[in-house]
PDB file of C-alpha atoms in Angstrom:
ATOM      1  CA  MET A   6      36.473 -40.402  37.542  1.00  0.00           C
ATOM      2  CA  ILE A   7      33.596 -40.032  34.740  1.00  0.00           C
ATOM      3  CA  VAL A   8      30.391 -39.073  35.828  1.00  0.00           C
ATOM      4  CA  GLY A   9      27.226 -39.504  33.396  1.00  0.00           C
ATOM      5  CA  LEU A  10      24.948 -36.701  33.330  1.00  0.00           C
ATOM      6  CA  THR A  11      21.555 -37.761  31.761  1.00  0.00           C
ATOM      7  CA  GLY A  12      17.636 -37.056  31.300  1.00  0.00           C
ATOM      8  CA  GLY A  13      14.828 -37.155  29.266  1.00  0.00           C
ATOM      9  CA  ILE A  14      14.480 -34.392  26.511  1.00  0.00           C
ATOM     10  CA  GLY A  15      13.722 -31.237  27.994  1.00  0.00           C
ATOM     11  CA  SER A  16      14.493 -32.002  31.626  1.00  0.00           C
ATOM     12  CA  GLY A  17      16.782 -29.328  31.527  1.00  0.00           C
ATOM     13  CA  LYS A  18      20.615 -31.525  31.436  1.00  0.00           C
ATOM     14  CA  SER A  19      22.187 -28.604  29.270  1.00  0.00           C
ATOM     15  CA  THR A  20      21.375 -26.014  32.212  1.00  0.00           C
ATOM     16  CA  VAL A  21      22.738 -28.568  34.713  1.00  0.00           C
ATOM     17  CA  ALA A  22      25.667 -28.956  32.656  1.00  0.00           C
ATOM     18  CA  LYS A  23      26.271 -24.925  32.609  1.00  0.00           C
ATOM     19  CA  MET A  24      25.934 -24.885  36.729  1.00  0.00           C
ATOM     20  CA  PHE A  25      28.806 -27.788  36.595  1.00  0.00           C
ATOM     21  CA  LYS A  26      30.780 -25.840  34.332  1.00  0.00           C
ATOM     22  CA  LYS A  27      30.710 -22.535  36.147  1.00  0.00           C
ATOM     23  CA  LEU A  28      32.342 -24.922  39.289  1.00  0.00           C
ATOM     24  CA  GLY A  29      35.247 -25.681  37.232  1.00  0.00           C
ATOM     25  CA  VAL A  30      34.245 -28.988  36.127  1.00  0.00           C
ATOM     26  CA  PRO A  31      34.873 -30.005  32.218  1.00  0.00           C
ATOM     27  CA  VAL A  32      31.674 -30.961  30.560  1.00  0.00           C
ATOM     28  CA  TYR A  33      31.393 -33.234  27.163  1.00  0.00           C
ATOM     29  CA  ASP A  34      28.083 -32.487  25.453  1.00  0.00           C
ATOM     30  CA  SER A  35      27.794 -35.983  23.565  1.00  0.00           C
ATOM     31  CA  ASP A  36      25.078 -34.345  21.257  1.00  0.00           C
ATOM     32  CA  LYS A  37      26.778 -31.164  20.108  1.00  0.00           C
ATOM     33  CA  ARG A  38      29.959 -33.280  19.439  1.00  0.00           C
ATOM     34  CA  ALA A  39      27.947 -36.217  17.969  1.00  0.00           C
ATOM     35  CA  LYS A  40      26.376 -33.348  15.498  1.00  0.00           C
ATOM     36  CA  LYS A  41      29.855 -31.985  14.872  1.00  0.00           C
ATOM     37  CA  LEU A  42      31.755 -35.350  14.108  1.00  0.00           C
ATOM     38  CA  MET A  43      28.947 -36.370  11.363  1.00  0.00           C
ATOM     39  CA  VAL A  44      30.180 -33.226   9.478  1.00  0.00           C
ATOM     40  CA  ILE A  45      33.744 -33.672  10.339  1.00  0.00           C
ATOM     41  CA  SER A  46      34.661 -37.103  10.415  1.00  0.00           C
ATOM     42  CA  LYS A  47      35.065 -38.523   6.844  1.00  0.00           C
ATOM     43  CA  GLU A  48      34.871 -42.160   8.280  1.00  0.00           C
ATOM     44  CA  LEU A  49      31.582 -41.102   9.987  1.00  0.00           C
ATOM     45  CA  ARG A  50      30.249 -39.296   7.054  1.00  0.00           C
ATOM     46  CA  GLU A  51      31.005 -42.035   4.578  1.00  0.00           C
ATOM     47  CA  ALA A  52      29.320 -44.434   6.699  1.00  0.00           C
ATOM     48  CA  ILE A  53      26.128 -42.325   7.135  1.00  0.00           C
ATOM     49  CA  ILE A  54      25.679 -41.985   3.643  1.00  0.00           C
ATOM     50  CA  THR A  55      26.376 -45.476   2.913  1.00  0.00           C
ATOM     51  CA  ALA A  56      23.874 -46.564   5.234  1.00  0.00           C
ATOM     52  CA  PHE A  57      21.138 -43.768   4.320  1.00  0.00           C
ATOM     53  CA  GLY A  58      21.882 -42.515   0.853  1.00  0.00           C
ATOM     54  CA  LYS A  59      23.620 -39.435  -0.691  1.00  0.00           C
ATOM     55  CA  ASP A  60      20.821 -37.142   0.411  1.00  0.00           C
ATOM     56  CA  SER A  61      21.836 -37.361   3.993  1.00  0.00           C
ATOM     57  CA  TYR A  62      24.322 -34.339   3.058  1.00  0.00           C
ATOM     58  CA  GLN A  63      23.594 -31.188   1.459  1.00  0.00           C
ATOM     59  CA  ASN A  64      26.776 -29.669   0.509  1.00  0.00           C
ATOM     60  CA  LYS A  65      28.794 -31.132   3.177  1.00  0.00           C
ATOM     61  CA  ASN A  66      26.471 -30.241   5.702  1.00  0.00           C
ATOM     62  CA  LEU A  67      24.434 -32.688   7.674  1.00  0.00           C
ATOM     63  CA  ASN A  68      20.413 -32.747   6.531  1.00  0.00           C
ATOM     64  CA  LYS A  69      18.982 -33.038   9.629  1.00  0.00           C
ATOM     65  CA  SER A  70      15.119 -32.920   8.512  1.00  0.00           C
ATOM     66  CA  TYR A  71      16.218 -35.746   5.922  1.00  0.00           C
ATOM     67  CA  LEU A  72      17.906 -38.275   8.246  1.00  0.00           C
ATOM     68  CA  ALA A  73      15.174 -37.235  11.179  1.00  0.00           C
ATOM     69  CA  GLU A  74      12.569 -37.991   8.708  1.00  0.00           C
ATOM     70  CA  LYS A  75      14.378 -41.345   8.062  1.00  0.00           C
ATOM     71  CA  VAL A  76      15.124 -42.545  11.717  1.00  0.00           C
ATOM     72  CA  PHE A  77      12.240 -41.155  13.943  1.00  0.00           C
ATOM     73  CA  ASN A  78       9.679 -43.078  13.672  1.00  0.00           C
ATOM     74  CA  ASP A  79      11.701 -46.430  12.461  1.00  0.00           C
ATOM     75  CA  GLU A  80      13.681 -48.100  15.424  1.00  0.00           C
ATOM     76  CA  LYS A  81      15.296 -50.097  13.178  1.00  0.00           C
ATOM     77  CA  GLN A  82      17.056 -46.875  10.977  1.00  0.00           C
ATOM     78  CA  LEU A  83      17.389 -45.185  14.497  1.00  0.00           C
ATOM     79  CA  LYS A  84      19.425 -48.114  16.054  1.00  0.00           C
ATOM     80  CA  LYS A  85      21.365 -48.182  12.630  1.00  0.00           C
ATOM     81  CA  LEU A  86      22.139 -44.587  12.881  1.00  0.00           C
ATOM     82  CA  ASN A  87      23.026 -44.678  16.528  1.00  0.00           C
ATOM     83  CA  SER A  88      25.281 -48.317  15.868  1.00  0.00           C
ATOM     84  CA  LEU A  89      27.298 -45.540  13.579  1.00  0.00           C
ATOM     85  CA  VAL A  90      27.651 -42.234  15.845  1.00  0.00           C
ATOM     86  CA  HIS A  91      28.252 -43.966  19.343  1.00  0.00           C
ATOM     87  CA  PRO A  92      31.633 -45.493  18.595  1.00  0.00           C
ATOM     88  CA  ALA A  93      32.503 -42.065  17.110  1.00  0.00           C
ATOM     89  CA  VAL A  94      31.692 -40.009  20.041  1.00  0.00           C
ATOM     90  CA  LYS A  95      32.933 -42.793  22.374  1.00  0.00           C
ATOM     91  CA  LYS A  96      36.322 -42.412  20.929  1.00  0.00           C
ATOM     92  CA  ASP A  97      36.321 -38.918  20.580  1.00  0.00           C
ATOM     93  CA  PHE A  98      35.245 -38.363  24.492  1.00  0.00           C
ATOM     94  CA  LEU A  99      37.974 -40.702  25.424  1.00  0.00           C
ATOM     95  CA  ASN A 100      40.633 -38.643  23.318  1.00  0.00           C
ATOM     96  CA  TRP A 101      39.004 -35.622  25.019  1.00  0.00           C
ATOM     97  CA  SER A 102      38.984 -36.808  28.527  1.00  0.00           C
ATOM     98  CA  LYS A 103      42.450 -37.845  28.382  1.00  0.00           C
ATOM     99  CA  LYS A 104      43.532 -33.980  28.245  1.00  0.00           C
ATOM    100  CA  GLN A 105      41.307 -33.067  31.239  1.00  0.00           C
ATOM    101  CA  LYS A 106      43.441 -31.847  34.185  1.00  0.00           C
ATOM    102  CA  SER A 107      39.926 -31.814  36.625  1.00  0.00           C
ATOM    103  CA  PRO A 108      39.591 -34.434  39.495  1.00  0.00           C
ATOM    104  CA  TYR A 109      36.286 -35.684  37.411  1.00  0.00           C
ATOM    105  CA  VAL A 110      34.814 -34.925  34.137  1.00  0.00           C
ATOM    106  CA  ILE A 111      31.118 -35.225  33.286  1.00  0.00           C
ATOM    107  CA  GLN A 112      29.659 -36.469  29.893  1.00  0.00           C
ATOM    108  CA  GLU A 113      26.207 -35.286  28.997  1.00  0.00           C
ATOM    109  CA  THR A 114      24.240 -37.731  26.966  1.00  0.00           C
ATOM    110  CA  ALA A 115      20.820 -38.603  26.743  1.00  0.00           C
ATOM    111  CA  LEU A 116      20.171 -41.912  26.519  1.00  0.00           C
ATOM    112  CA  ILE A 117      22.390 -43.601  29.218  1.00  0.00           C
ATOM    113  CA  TYR A 118      19.943 -46.157  30.653  1.00  0.00           C
ATOM    114  CA  GLU A 119      17.912 -46.597  27.403  1.00  0.00           C
ATOM    115  CA  ASN A 120      21.505 -47.785  25.497  1.00  0.00           C
ATOM    116  CA  GLN A 121      22.399 -49.663  28.799  1.00  0.00           C
ATOM    117  CA  MET A 122      25.181 -47.280  29.157  1.00  0.00           C
ATOM    118  CA  GLN A 123      25.193 -46.935  32.790  1.00  0.00           C
ATOM    119  CA  ASP A 124      28.173 -49.295  33.726  1.00  0.00           C
ATOM    120  CA  LYS A 125      30.504 -47.194  31.688  1.00  0.00           C
ATOM    121  CA  TYR A 126      30.593 -44.467  34.342  1.00  0.00           C
ATOM    122  CA  ASP A 127      31.861 -44.275  37.961  1.00  0.00           C
ATOM    123  CA  LYS A 128      28.566 -42.269  38.545  1.00  0.00           C
ATOM    124  CA  VAL A 129      25.517 -41.122  36.921  1.00  0.00           C
ATOM    125  CA  ILE A 130      23.542 -37.896  37.697  1.00  0.00           C
ATOM    126  CA  LEU A 131      19.825 -38.036  36.476  1.00  0.00           C
ATOM    127  CA  VAL A 132      17.916 -34.613  35.983  1.00  0.00           C
ATOM    128  CA  THR A 133      14.083 -34.998  36.160  1.00  0.00           C
ATOM    129  CA  ALA A 134      11.022 -32.484  35.517  1.00  0.00           C
ATOM    130  CA  PRO A 135       7.321 -32.989  35.244  1.00  0.00           C
ATOM    131  CA  GLN A 136       6.273 -34.281  31.740  1.00  0.00           C
ATOM    132  CA  ASN A 137       4.478 -31.224  30.827  1.00  0.00           C
ATOM    133  CA  GLU A 138       7.281 -28.808  31.919  1.00  0.00           C
ATOM    134  CA  ARG A 139       9.611 -30.862  29.841  1.00  0.00           C
ATOM    135  CA  ILE A 140       7.073 -30.691  26.552  1.00  0.00           C
ATOM    136  CA  GLU A 141       6.692 -27.021  26.661  1.00  0.00           C
ATOM    137  CA  ARG A 142      10.461 -26.396  26.821  1.00  0.00           C
ATOM    138  CA  VAL A 143      11.216 -28.383  23.993  1.00  0.00           C
ATOM    139  CA  VAL A 144       7.919 -27.020  22.059  1.00  0.00           C
ATOM    140  CA  THR A 145       9.263 -23.820  22.789  1.00  0.00           C
ATOM    141  CA  ARG A 146      13.101 -24.210  22.175  1.00  0.00           C
ATOM    142  CA  ASP A 147      12.856 -26.382  18.940  1.00  0.00           C
ATOM    143  CA  LYS A 148       9.682 -24.998  17.627  1.00  0.00           C
ATOM    144  CA  VAL A 149       8.486 -28.207  17.103  1.00  0.00           C
ATOM    145  CA  ALA A 150       4.642 -29.515  17.379  1.00  0.00           C
ATOM    146  CA  TYR A 151       3.607 -30.943  20.823  1.00  0.00           C
ATOM    147  CA  GLU A 152       2.948 -34.356  19.473  1.00  0.00           C
ATOM    148  CA  LYS A 153       6.412 -34.823  18.331  1.00  0.00           C
ATOM    149  CA  VAL A 154       7.889 -34.237  21.444  1.00  0.00           C
ATOM    150  CA  LEU A 155       5.556 -36.696  22.752  1.00  0.00           C
ATOM    151  CA  ALA A 156       6.622 -38.811  20.669  1.00  0.00           C
ATOM    152  CA  ARG A 157      10.334 -38.574  21.555  1.00  0.00           C
ATOM    153  CA  ILE A 158       9.520 -38.816  25.021  1.00  0.00           C
ATOM    154  CA  LYS A 159       7.589 -42.093  24.740  1.00  0.00           C
ATOM    155  CA  ASN A 160      11.080 -43.292  22.758  1.00  0.00           C
ATOM    156  CA  GLN A 161      12.733 -42.819  26.315  1.00  0.00           C
ATOM    157  CA  LEU A 162      12.395 -44.543  29.430  1.00  0.00           C
ATOM    158  CA  ASN A 163      10.062 -42.437  32.083  1.00  0.00           C
ATOM    159  CA  ASP A 164      11.833 -41.131  35.010  1.00  0.00           C
ATOM    160  CA  GLU A 165      10.275 -43.635  37.547  1.00  0.00           C
ATOM    161  CA  GLN A 166      12.349 -46.306  35.370  1.00  0.00           C
ATOM    162  CA  LYS A 167      15.675 -44.209  35.621  1.00  0.00           C
ATOM    163  CA  ILE A 168      15.810 -42.938  39.353  1.00  0.00           C
ATOM    164  CA  PRO A 169      16.596 -46.428  41.039  1.00  0.00           C
ATOM    165  CA  LEU A 170      19.282 -46.681  38.719  1.00  0.00           C
ATOM    166  CA  ALA A 171      20.822 -43.161  39.185  1.00  0.00           C
ATOM    167  CA  ASP A 172      23.356 -42.505  41.961  1.00  0.00           C
ATOM    168  CA  TYR A 173      22.274 -38.627  42.173  1.00  0.00           C
ATOM    169  CA  VAL A 174      18.961 -37.455  41.137  1.00  0.00           C
ATOM    170  CA  ILE A 175      18.752 -33.419  40.674  1.00  0.00           C
ATOM    171  CA  ASP A 176      15.107 -32.494  40.418  1.00  0.00           C
ATOM    172  CA  ASN A 177      15.006 -29.493  37.861  1.00  0.00           C
ATOM    173  CA  LYS A 178      11.743 -27.160  38.716  1.00  0.00           C
ATOM    174  CA  MET A 179      13.203 -24.570  40.237  1.00  0.00           C
ATOM    175  CA  MET A 180      16.539 -22.687  39.526  1.00  0.00           C
ATOM    176  CA  ALA A 181      17.664 -22.273  43.149  1.00  0.00           C
ATOM    177  CA  THR A 182      16.953 -25.525  44.381  1.00  0.00           C
ATOM    178  CA  THR A 183      18.484 -27.085  41.251  1.00  0.00           C
ATOM    179  CA  GLN A 184      21.703 -24.803  41.681  1.00  0.00           C
ATOM    180  CA  LYS A 185      21.781 -26.112  45.657  1.00  0.00           C
ATOM    181  CA  LYS A 186      21.746 -29.729  44.240  1.00  0.00           C
ATOM    182  CA  VAL A 187      24.420 -29.414  42.022  1.00  0.00           C
ATOM    183  CA  ILE A 188      26.389 -27.738  44.601  1.00  0.00           C
ATOM    184  CA  GLU A 189      25.769 -30.644  46.787  1.00  0.00           C
ATOM    185  CA  VAL A 190      26.264 -33.302  44.239  1.00  0.00           C
ATOM    186  CA  HIS A 191      29.577 -31.476  43.169  1.00  0.00           C
ATOM    187  CA  GLU A 192      30.847 -31.731  46.520  1.00  0.00           C
ATOM    188  CA  GLU A 193      30.197 -35.127  46.879  1.00  0.00           C
ATOM    189  CA  LEU A 194      31.797 -35.971  43.909  1.00  0.00           C
ATOM    190  CA  MET A 195      34.930 -33.847  44.964  1.00  0.00           C
ATOM    191  CA  LYS A 196      34.671 -36.258  48.454  1.00  0.00           C
ATOM    192  CA  LEU A 197      34.773 -39.482  46.374  1.00  0.00           C
ATOM    193  CA  VAL A 198      37.617 -38.703  44.342  1.00  0.00           C
ATOM    194  CA  SER A 199      39.834 -37.437  47.265  1.00  0.00           C
ATOM    195  CA  MET A 200      39.310 -40.632  48.419  1.00  0.00           C
ATOM    196  CA  ASP A 201      40.770 -42.548  45.915  1.00  0.00           C
TER     197      ASP A 201
END
């Protein structure tokens, strides 16, 4: 069974993913893998250079600030970048998931609903948190300006739009209740898998 784990920036997806990992569930971090694939995949690297210019890389490393500058305030450019990166990640994820021996696997990915990807999963878990907490977390974590975080949040659907679409919602405000909910969801998913 393939489970999607999603949530807006700063909602705590990675924290929840770690909790599932501790329960023995294999978790594929799409964001981390995408960054890695942009460096190690010759095909993808060439496609990015063709689309965004040779400044996209410096000494074979991804020039993140250059690319961010190009795509963050330009929806067309962001779509272009995603259209190159998403297929590479999808292929990589499928190869990875075939190697797993667990009853279910999780793909942690930010924009499931924004990219209308929910049908690609058997179940989707949505991680939510109050917007002000999310902004604070990202400002602290990424050392970026409040306004920049707000702009990123505005590029994503809000929780109210996503909650009705999700199979499970984990409200990530208090660590103890988040942990409890993760265990509940895990047990439910294990039950579902055993019924198949």
